[in-house]
Amino acid sequence: ARKQRKRHAGGTDIGRHEPIATRSTYACGIILRRVSFPNTRLYNVTGDHMDATAIILAAGEGTRMKSNHCKVSHKILGKQVKFHDLGLLIIDEEQKFGVAAKEKLTQMSVNVDTLTLTATPIPRTLQFSLMGSRDLSVISTPPPNRQPIITESHLFSEEIIRDAVNAELDRGGQVYFVHNRVEDLMTLQGMVTRLCPRARVGIGHGKMPAEQLEKLIMDFIYGEFDVLISTTIVENGIDIPNANTIIVNNAQNFGLSDLHQLRGRVGRGSQRGYCYLLSPGDELLTPDARRRLRAIEEFSDLGSGFNIAMQDLDIRGAGNLLGAEQSGFIADIGFETYQKIMQEAIAELRSE
């Protein structure tokens, strides 16, 4: 009976950025039709279409069809969106959601099945799986023809930037240059133009209007320019097989999950991808920053996201399993000791 109800229930897929959620709706449609849901109706809930789509979903219009699928951004957390019969919730890029947001999503409907997807689960989520509280599946097999990404950590150097950009342009590719301070992007654009005069350079960041940012990404996809200098707006949902070099400036300021996600923007086709992490000298880095850079450089094989997540758990801690903190606590006592204490506490509660 539950399977029969699920066949007619609605589903929803949560994404992070509105322009990317809009663009990936088409890809969701292709996937759903490939798995025998040819009559699926897709709704794209972003700021521009929120009111109209909310009315449709609340009325349950899609339940008259075999399946109904809604691709949304964080906007779904608003009070104006209610589902008539939500049966399946898929949360993509789970590491971008806070504890309160995820709890609110799971409370949207009674008996809703939830699937969370992430390349690098946050420490708290990973800890729940290691404890056996949540099922965990690891997809370690890469798509065909993918190659491991060459990852190198360097001191900031204009020579490295020039050589990396020129090498990529020589093989007809494109380059991401990530710097997470909007006010510095124009300066970096001037530097890249000076170092590589033949490179066409564009700038993108989250403060741009959604339509302008969408146009910028589409222009980059169609090869209108060679180097995209941006903030971490490109971290999720960007799939450009021709862009196979990424330069991350001030890499010591990024978390392990962020670095792995950024590295995943390149090497998405048959071409070898290159990731250059630029940072100050070791004497200026914190111990945790040094560990993060070493870990991301060491675990560069395809499907190494789980290993990176384990390193992140060891560095940051598992957080508060009953509260909102998604990392912390473990660093003071060590991961193995923490696990032992946690298992003893669980065994004690079960015996009661």
Short mmCIF file of C-alpha atoms in Angstrom, two decimals:
data_model
loop_
_atom_site.label_atom_id
_atom_site.label_comp_id
_atom_site.label_asym_id
_atom_site.label_seq_id
_atom_site.Cartn_x
_atom_site.Cartn_y
_atom_site.Cartn_z
CA ALA A 1 0.00 0.00 0.00
CA ARG A 2 2.84 2.36 0.82
CA LYS A 3 4.51 1.67 -2.56
CA GLN A 4 1.20 2.36 -4.30
CA ARG A 5 0.78 5.66 -2.43
CA LYS A 6 4.36 6.66 -3.24
CA ARG A 7 3.72 6.09 -6.91
CA HIS A 8 1.23 8.94 -6.90
CA ALA A 9 2.85 11.14 -4.29
CA GLY A 10 4.90 14.19 -5.07
CA GLY A 11 8.64 14.54 -4.70
CA THR A 12 10.92 17.50 -4.22
CA ASP A 13 14.62 18.14 -4.81
CA ILE A 14 16.40 20.88 -2.86
CA GLY A 15 19.24 22.84 -4.47
CA ARG A 16 21.31 25.73 -3.16
CA HIS A 17 21.54 28.63 -5.65
CA GLU A 18 18.56 30.01 -7.56
CA PRO A 19 20.24 30.48 -10.99
CA ILE A 20 21.78 27.01 -10.75
CA ALA A 21 18.47 25.50 -9.56
CA THR A 22 16.78 27.09 -12.56
CA ARG A 23 19.33 25.77 -15.03
CA SER A 24 19.45 22.26 -13.56
CA THR A 25 15.67 21.75 -13.78
CA TYR A 26 16.17 20.61 -17.37
CA ALA A 27 18.74 18.03 -16.23
CA CYS A 28 16.34 16.76 -13.55
CA GLY A 29 13.68 16.23 -16.21
CA ILE A 30 16.04 14.14 -18.31
CA ILE A 31 17.00 11.95 -15.34
CA LEU A 32 13.39 11.38 -14.26
CA ARG A 33 12.33 10.41 -17.76
CA ARG A 34 15.22 7.97 -18.02
CA VAL A 35 14.01 6.11 -14.94
CA SER A 36 10.52 5.49 -16.31
CA PHE A 37 8.68 8.64 -15.22
CA PRO A 38 7.77 10.00 -18.68
CA ASN A 39 4.78 12.06 -17.48
CA THR A 40 6.61 13.88 -14.71
CA ARG A 41 5.69 17.52 -14.28
CA LEU A 42 8.54 19.73 -13.11
CA TYR A 43 8.12 22.84 -10.99
CA ASN A 44 11.03 25.22 -10.45
CA VAL A 45 10.49 27.12 -7.20
CA THR A 46 12.73 30.17 -7.08
CA GLY A 47 11.97 33.72 -6.05
CA ASP A 48 10.35 34.70 -9.36
CA HIS A 49 7.87 31.81 -9.44
CA MET A 50 7.33 31.18 -5.73
CA ASP A 51 3.71 32.33 -5.34
CA ALA A 52 2.27 30.57 -8.40
CA THR A 53 4.05 27.30 -7.75
CA ALA A 54 3.14 27.30 -4.07
CA ILE A 55 -0.56 27.47 -4.99
CA ILE A 56 -0.22 24.59 -7.47
CA LEU A 57 1.60 22.34 -5.00
CA ALA A 58 -0.79 23.06 -2.13
CA ALA A 59 -3.76 22.19 -4.37
CA GLY A 60 -2.17 18.86 -5.23
CA GLU A 61 -2.55 19.37 -8.99
CA GLY A 62 0.44 17.12 -9.72
CA THR A 63 -1.05 14.15 -7.85
CA ARG A 64 -3.38 13.40 -10.76
CA MET A 65 -0.32 12.38 -12.75
CA LYS A 66 1.99 9.41 -12.27
CA SER A 67 4.61 11.57 -10.62
CA ASN A 68 5.18 15.17 -9.74
CA HIS A 69 8.63 16.64 -9.10
CA CYS A 70 9.60 20.01 -7.78
CA LYS A 71 13.12 21.47 -8.11
CA VAL A 72 13.59 24.22 -5.53
CA SER A 73 16.15 26.37 -3.77
CA HIS A 74 16.18 27.49 -0.11
CA LYS A 75 12.94 29.34 -0.89
CA ILE A 76 10.99 26.21 0.03
CA LEU A 77 11.73 26.90 3.69
CA GLY A 78 9.29 29.80 3.56
CA LYS A 79 5.88 29.43 5.17
CA GLN A 80 4.01 30.01 1.90
CA VAL A 81 4.98 26.62 0.43
CA LYS A 82 2.89 23.62 1.46
CA PHE A 83 2.68 20.24 -0.25
CA HIS A 84 -0.53 18.32 -0.82
CA ASP A 85 1.10 14.88 -0.51
CA LEU A 86 4.88 14.92 -0.22
CA GLY A 87 6.30 11.40 -0.42
CA LEU A 88 9.99 11.83 -1.25
CA LEU A 89 12.44 14.56 -0.28
CA ILE A 90 15.87 14.68 -1.96
CA ILE A 91 18.33 17.18 -0.48
CA ASP A 92 21.23 17.90 -2.83
CA GLU A 93 24.42 19.56 -1.54
CA GLU A 94 23.36 18.72 2.00
CA GLN A 95 26.47 20.34 3.48
CA LYS A 96 25.01 23.76 2.62
CA PHE A 97 22.04 23.37 4.94
CA GLY A 98 21.99 24.05 8.66
CA VAL A 99 20.49 21.72 11.26
CA ALA A 100 17.34 23.83 11.70
CA ALA A 101 16.74 23.97 7.93
CA LYS A 102 17.11 20.20 7.51
CA GLU A 103 14.81 19.49 10.46
CA LYS A 104 12.19 21.79 8.98
CA LEU A 105 12.44 20.01 5.65
CA THR A 106 11.93 16.58 7.18
CA GLN A 107 8.86 17.82 9.09
CA MET A 108 7.09 18.95 5.93
CA SER A 109 5.07 15.77 5.68
CA VAL A 110 4.31 12.69 7.75
CA ASN A 111 6.22 9.56 6.66
CA VAL A 112 8.28 11.42 4.08
CA ASP A 113 11.27 9.44 2.80
CA THR A 114 14.45 11.55 2.78
CA LEU A 115 17.59 11.08 0.70
CA THR A 116 20.51 13.45 1.22
CA LEU A 117 23.27 13.77 -1.35
CA THR A 118 26.69 15.28 -0.79
CA ALA A 119 30.26 14.79 -1.95
CA THR A 120 31.55 15.66 1.53
CA PRO A 121 29.09 15.12 4.41
CA ILE A 122 29.46 17.56 7.27
CA PRO A 123 30.95 16.05 10.49
CA ARG A 124 27.62 15.86 12.32
CA THR A 125 25.90 14.02 9.46
CA LEU A 126 28.83 11.64 9.01
CA GLN A 127 28.87 10.92 12.74
CA PHE A 128 25.18 9.95 12.65
CA SER A 129 25.98 7.43 9.90
CA LEU A 130 29.02 6.02 11.69
CA MET A 131 26.85 5.52 14.78
CA GLY A 132 24.31 3.57 12.71
CA SER A 133 21.54 6.16 13.16
CA ARG A 134 21.35 6.77 9.41
CA ASP A 135 22.03 4.54 6.44
CA LEU A 136 25.10 5.46 4.42
CA SER A 137 25.95 4.56 0.84
CA VAL A 138 29.24 5.54 -0.80
CA ILE A 139 29.43 5.87 -4.58
CA SER A 140 33.13 5.43 -5.27
CA THR A 141 32.95 4.48 -8.95
CA PRO A 142 33.62 7.55 -11.15
CA PRO A 143 31.89 8.18 -14.48
CA PRO A 144 33.63 6.70 -17.55
CA ASN A 145 36.81 8.39 -18.83
CA ARG A 146 37.28 10.56 -15.73
CA GLN A 147 40.83 11.11 -14.53
CA PRO A 148 42.10 12.09 -11.06
CA ILE A 149 42.64 15.82 -10.62
CA ILE A 150 46.22 16.96 -10.12
CA THR A 151 46.16 19.01 -6.89
CA GLU A 152 49.08 21.23 -5.90
CA SER A 153 49.53 23.62 -2.99
CA HIS A 154 51.79 26.65 -3.60
CA LEU A 155 52.73 30.01 -2.18
CA PHE A 156 50.94 32.81 -3.99
CA SER A 157 52.92 33.52 -7.15
CA GLU A 158 52.09 35.46 -10.29
CA GLU A 159 54.37 33.09 -12.20
CA ILE A 160 52.30 30.06 -11.19
CA ILE A 161 49.08 31.87 -12.14
CA ARG A 162 50.51 32.86 -15.54
CA ASP A 163 51.82 29.37 -16.30
CA ALA A 164 48.59 27.67 -15.19
CA VAL A 165 46.35 29.95 -17.27
CA ASN A 166 48.57 29.78 -20.36
CA ALA A 167 48.85 25.99 -20.16
CA GLU A 168 45.08 25.65 -20.08
CA LEU A 169 44.55 28.14 -22.92
CA ASP A 170 47.16 26.29 -25.00
CA ARG A 171 45.00 23.17 -24.94
CA GLY A 172 41.83 25.11 -25.72
CA GLY A 173 40.37 25.03 -22.22
CA GLN A 174 39.00 27.50 -19.68
CA VAL A 175 39.99 28.49 -16.15
CA TYR A 176 38.25 29.21 -12.85
CA PHE A 177 39.96 31.67 -10.52
CA VAL A 178 38.29 31.63 -7.08
CA HIS A 179 38.79 34.44 -4.59
CA ASN A 180 36.20 34.90 -1.86
CA ARG A 181 36.29 38.70 -1.45
CA VAL A 182 34.05 40.56 -3.87
CA GLU A 183 35.91 43.86 -3.48
CA ASP A 184 39.17 42.30 -4.74
CA LEU A 185 37.80 40.71 -7.91
CA MET A 186 38.41 43.75 -10.16
CA THR A 187 42.04 43.91 -8.99
CA LEU A 188 42.52 40.23 -9.77
CA GLN A 189 40.94 40.70 -13.19
CA GLY A 190 43.53 43.37 -13.95
CA MET A 191 46.34 41.10 -12.73
CA VAL A 192 45.22 38.13 -14.89
CA THR A 193 44.81 40.40 -17.92
CA ARG A 194 48.32 41.77 -17.36
CA LEU A 195 49.84 38.31 -16.94
CA CYS A 196 47.93 36.72 -19.83
CA PRO A 197 47.00 39.41 -22.38
CA ARG A 198 45.27 36.94 -24.72
CA ALA A 199 42.87 35.69 -22.01
CA ARG A 200 39.31 37.01 -22.01
CA VAL A 201 38.34 37.48 -18.36
CA GLY A 202 34.91 37.65 -16.70
CA ILE A 203 33.83 38.33 -13.10
CA GLY A 204 30.99 36.68 -11.17
CA HIS A 205 29.77 36.85 -7.56
CA GLY A 206 26.64 36.35 -5.49
CA LYS A 207 25.83 40.06 -5.21
CA MET A 208 25.05 40.24 -8.92
CA PRO A 209 21.39 40.09 -10.01
CA ALA A 210 20.28 36.52 -10.71
CA GLU A 211 19.65 37.20 -14.41
CA GLN A 212 23.07 38.79 -14.88
CA LEU A 213 24.80 35.93 -13.06
CA GLU A 214 22.90 33.36 -15.12
CA LYS A 215 23.94 35.09 -18.34
CA LEU A 216 27.56 35.19 -17.16
CA ILE A 217 27.59 31.44 -16.48
CA MET A 218 25.95 30.68 -19.82
CA ASP A 219 28.48 32.89 -21.63
CA PHE A 220 31.27 30.96 -19.90
CA ILE A 221 29.69 27.66 -20.91
CA TYR A 222 29.53 28.80 -24.55
CA GLY A 223 33.17 29.94 -24.50
CA GLU A 224 32.58 33.69 -24.68
CA PHE A 225 35.51 34.19 -22.30
CA ASP A 226 38.42 32.09 -21.02
CA VAL A 227 38.88 32.90 -17.32
CA LEU A 228 36.07 33.23 -14.78
CA ILE A 229 37.15 35.11 -11.65
CA SER A 230 34.53 34.52 -8.99
CA THR A 231 33.68 33.87 -5.40
CA THR A 232 32.51 30.43 -4.28
CA ILE A 233 29.28 30.93 -6.25
CA VAL A 234 30.71 28.34 -8.67
CA GLU A 235 31.16 25.75 -5.92
CA ASN A 236 27.98 23.77 -6.66
CA GLY A 237 25.99 22.84 -9.73
CA ILE A 238 28.42 24.00 -12.41
CA ASP A 239 29.28 21.37 -15.02
CA ILE A 240 31.56 22.71 -17.78
CA PRO A 241 33.73 19.94 -19.30
CA ASN A 242 35.90 22.50 -21.12
CA ALA A 243 36.99 24.21 -17.87
CA ASN A 244 39.78 22.03 -16.50
CA THR A 245 41.98 24.32 -14.40
CA ILE A 246 40.95 25.97 -11.14
CA ILE A 247 43.06 28.36 -9.07
CA VAL A 248 41.92 28.92 -5.48
CA ASN A 249 43.44 32.01 -3.86
CA ASN A 250 43.84 32.16 -0.07
CA ALA A 251 43.02 28.45 0.10
CA GLN A 252 43.84 28.39 3.81
CA ASN A 253 40.57 30.23 4.49
CA PHE A 254 38.40 27.47 2.98
CA GLY A 255 37.10 24.36 4.69
CA LEU A 256 37.92 20.88 3.44
CA SER A 257 34.43 20.44 2.04
CA ASP A 258 34.66 23.76 0.17
CA LEU A 259 38.04 22.88 -1.33
CA HIS A 260 36.82 19.47 -2.46
CA GLN A 261 33.69 20.94 -4.01
CA LEU A 262 35.70 23.62 -5.82
CA ARG A 263 38.17 21.05 -7.11
CA GLY A 264 35.22 19.06 -8.42
CA ARG A 265 34.40 21.86 -10.89
CA VAL A 266 37.26 20.69 -13.14
CA GLY A 267 38.09 17.37 -14.74
CA ARG A 268 34.43 16.70 -15.56
CA GLY A 269 35.20 15.35 -19.02
CA SER A 270 37.96 13.23 -20.51
CA GLN A 271 40.60 15.98 -20.05
CA ARG A 272 42.92 15.94 -17.05
CA GLY A 273 41.95 18.55 -14.44
CA TYR A 274 44.36 20.75 -12.45
CA CYS A 275 43.73 22.42 -9.10
CA TYR A 276 46.17 25.02 -7.72
CA LEU A 277 45.77 26.04 -4.07
CA LEU A 278 47.51 29.34 -3.31
CA SER A 279 48.25 30.38 0.26
CA PRO A 280 50.80 32.32 2.37
CA GLY A 281 53.84 30.60 3.87
CA ASP A 282 53.47 27.83 6.47
CA GLU A 283 54.52 30.19 9.26
CA LEU A 284 51.37 32.26 8.63
CA LEU A 285 48.99 29.28 8.63
CA THR A 286 47.16 27.81 11.59
CA PRO A 287 47.76 24.11 12.39
CA ASP A 288 44.25 23.23 11.18
CA ALA A 289 44.79 25.13 7.91
CA ARG A 290 47.99 23.17 7.28
CA ARG A 291 46.15 19.90 7.94
CA ARG A 292 43.37 20.87 5.54
CA LEU A 293 45.77 21.72 2.72
CA ARG A 294 47.75 18.52 3.27
CA ALA A 295 44.56 16.43 3.29
CA ILE A 296 43.11 17.91 0.10
CA GLU A 297 46.45 17.44 -1.64
CA GLU A 298 46.81 13.85 -0.42
CA PHE A 299 43.29 12.66 -1.21
CA SER A 300 43.03 13.61 -4.87
CA ASP A 301 41.88 10.28 -6.32
CA LEU A 302 38.42 9.95 -7.81
CA GLY A 303 35.81 9.05 -5.19
CA SER A 304 37.91 10.32 -2.29
CA GLY A 305 35.15 12.51 -0.84
CA PHE A 306 34.46 10.07 2.00
CA ASN A 307 38.14 10.08 3.03
CA ILE A 308 38.13 13.88 3.02
CA ALA A 309 34.95 13.92 5.12
CA MET A 310 36.62 11.61 7.65
CA GLN A 311 39.60 13.96 7.81
CA ASP A 312 37.21 16.88 8.32
CA LEU A 313 35.50 14.97 11.14
CA ASP A 314 38.87 14.34 12.77
CA ILE A 315 39.94 17.99 12.44
CA ARG A 316 36.70 19.74 13.41
CA GLY A 317 34.82 17.23 15.53
CA ALA A 318 31.32 15.80 15.23
CA GLY A 319 29.38 18.71 16.67
CA ASN A 320 26.36 18.46 18.93
CA LEU A 321 24.24 15.47 17.93
CA LEU A 322 21.24 16.81 19.89
CA GLY A 323 21.79 20.49 19.12
CA ALA A 324 22.53 22.78 16.20
CA GLU A 325 26.35 22.74 16.13
CA GLN A 326 27.55 20.75 13.11
CA SER A 327 31.19 20.49 14.16
CA GLY A 328 33.32 20.76 17.29
CA PHE A 329 34.11 18.97 20.58
CA ILE A 330 36.27 16.11 19.26
CA ALA A 331 39.49 18.11 18.99
CA ASP A 332 39.85 18.22 22.79
CA ILE A 333 39.75 14.46 23.37
CA GLY A 334 40.48 12.83 20.00
CA PHE A 335 38.20 10.99 17.61
CA GLU A 336 38.76 7.44 18.93
CA THR A 337 38.15 8.46 22.54
CA TYR A 338 35.03 10.35 21.50
CA GLN A 339 33.71 7.29 19.65
CA LYS A 340 34.37 5.07 22.67
CA ILE A 341 32.56 7.45 25.05
CA MET A 342 29.65 7.76 22.62
CA GLN A 343 29.29 3.97 22.22
CA GLU A 344 29.39 3.47 25.99
CA ALA A 345 26.69 6.10 26.48
CA ILE A 346 24.46 4.53 23.80
CA ALA A 347 24.93 1.03 25.27
CA GLU A 348 24.04 2.39 28.72
CA LEU A 349 20.84 4.01 27.45
CA ARG A 350 19.80 0.86 25.58
CA SER A 351 20.30 -1.31 28.65
CA GLU A 352 17.95 0.93 30.62
#
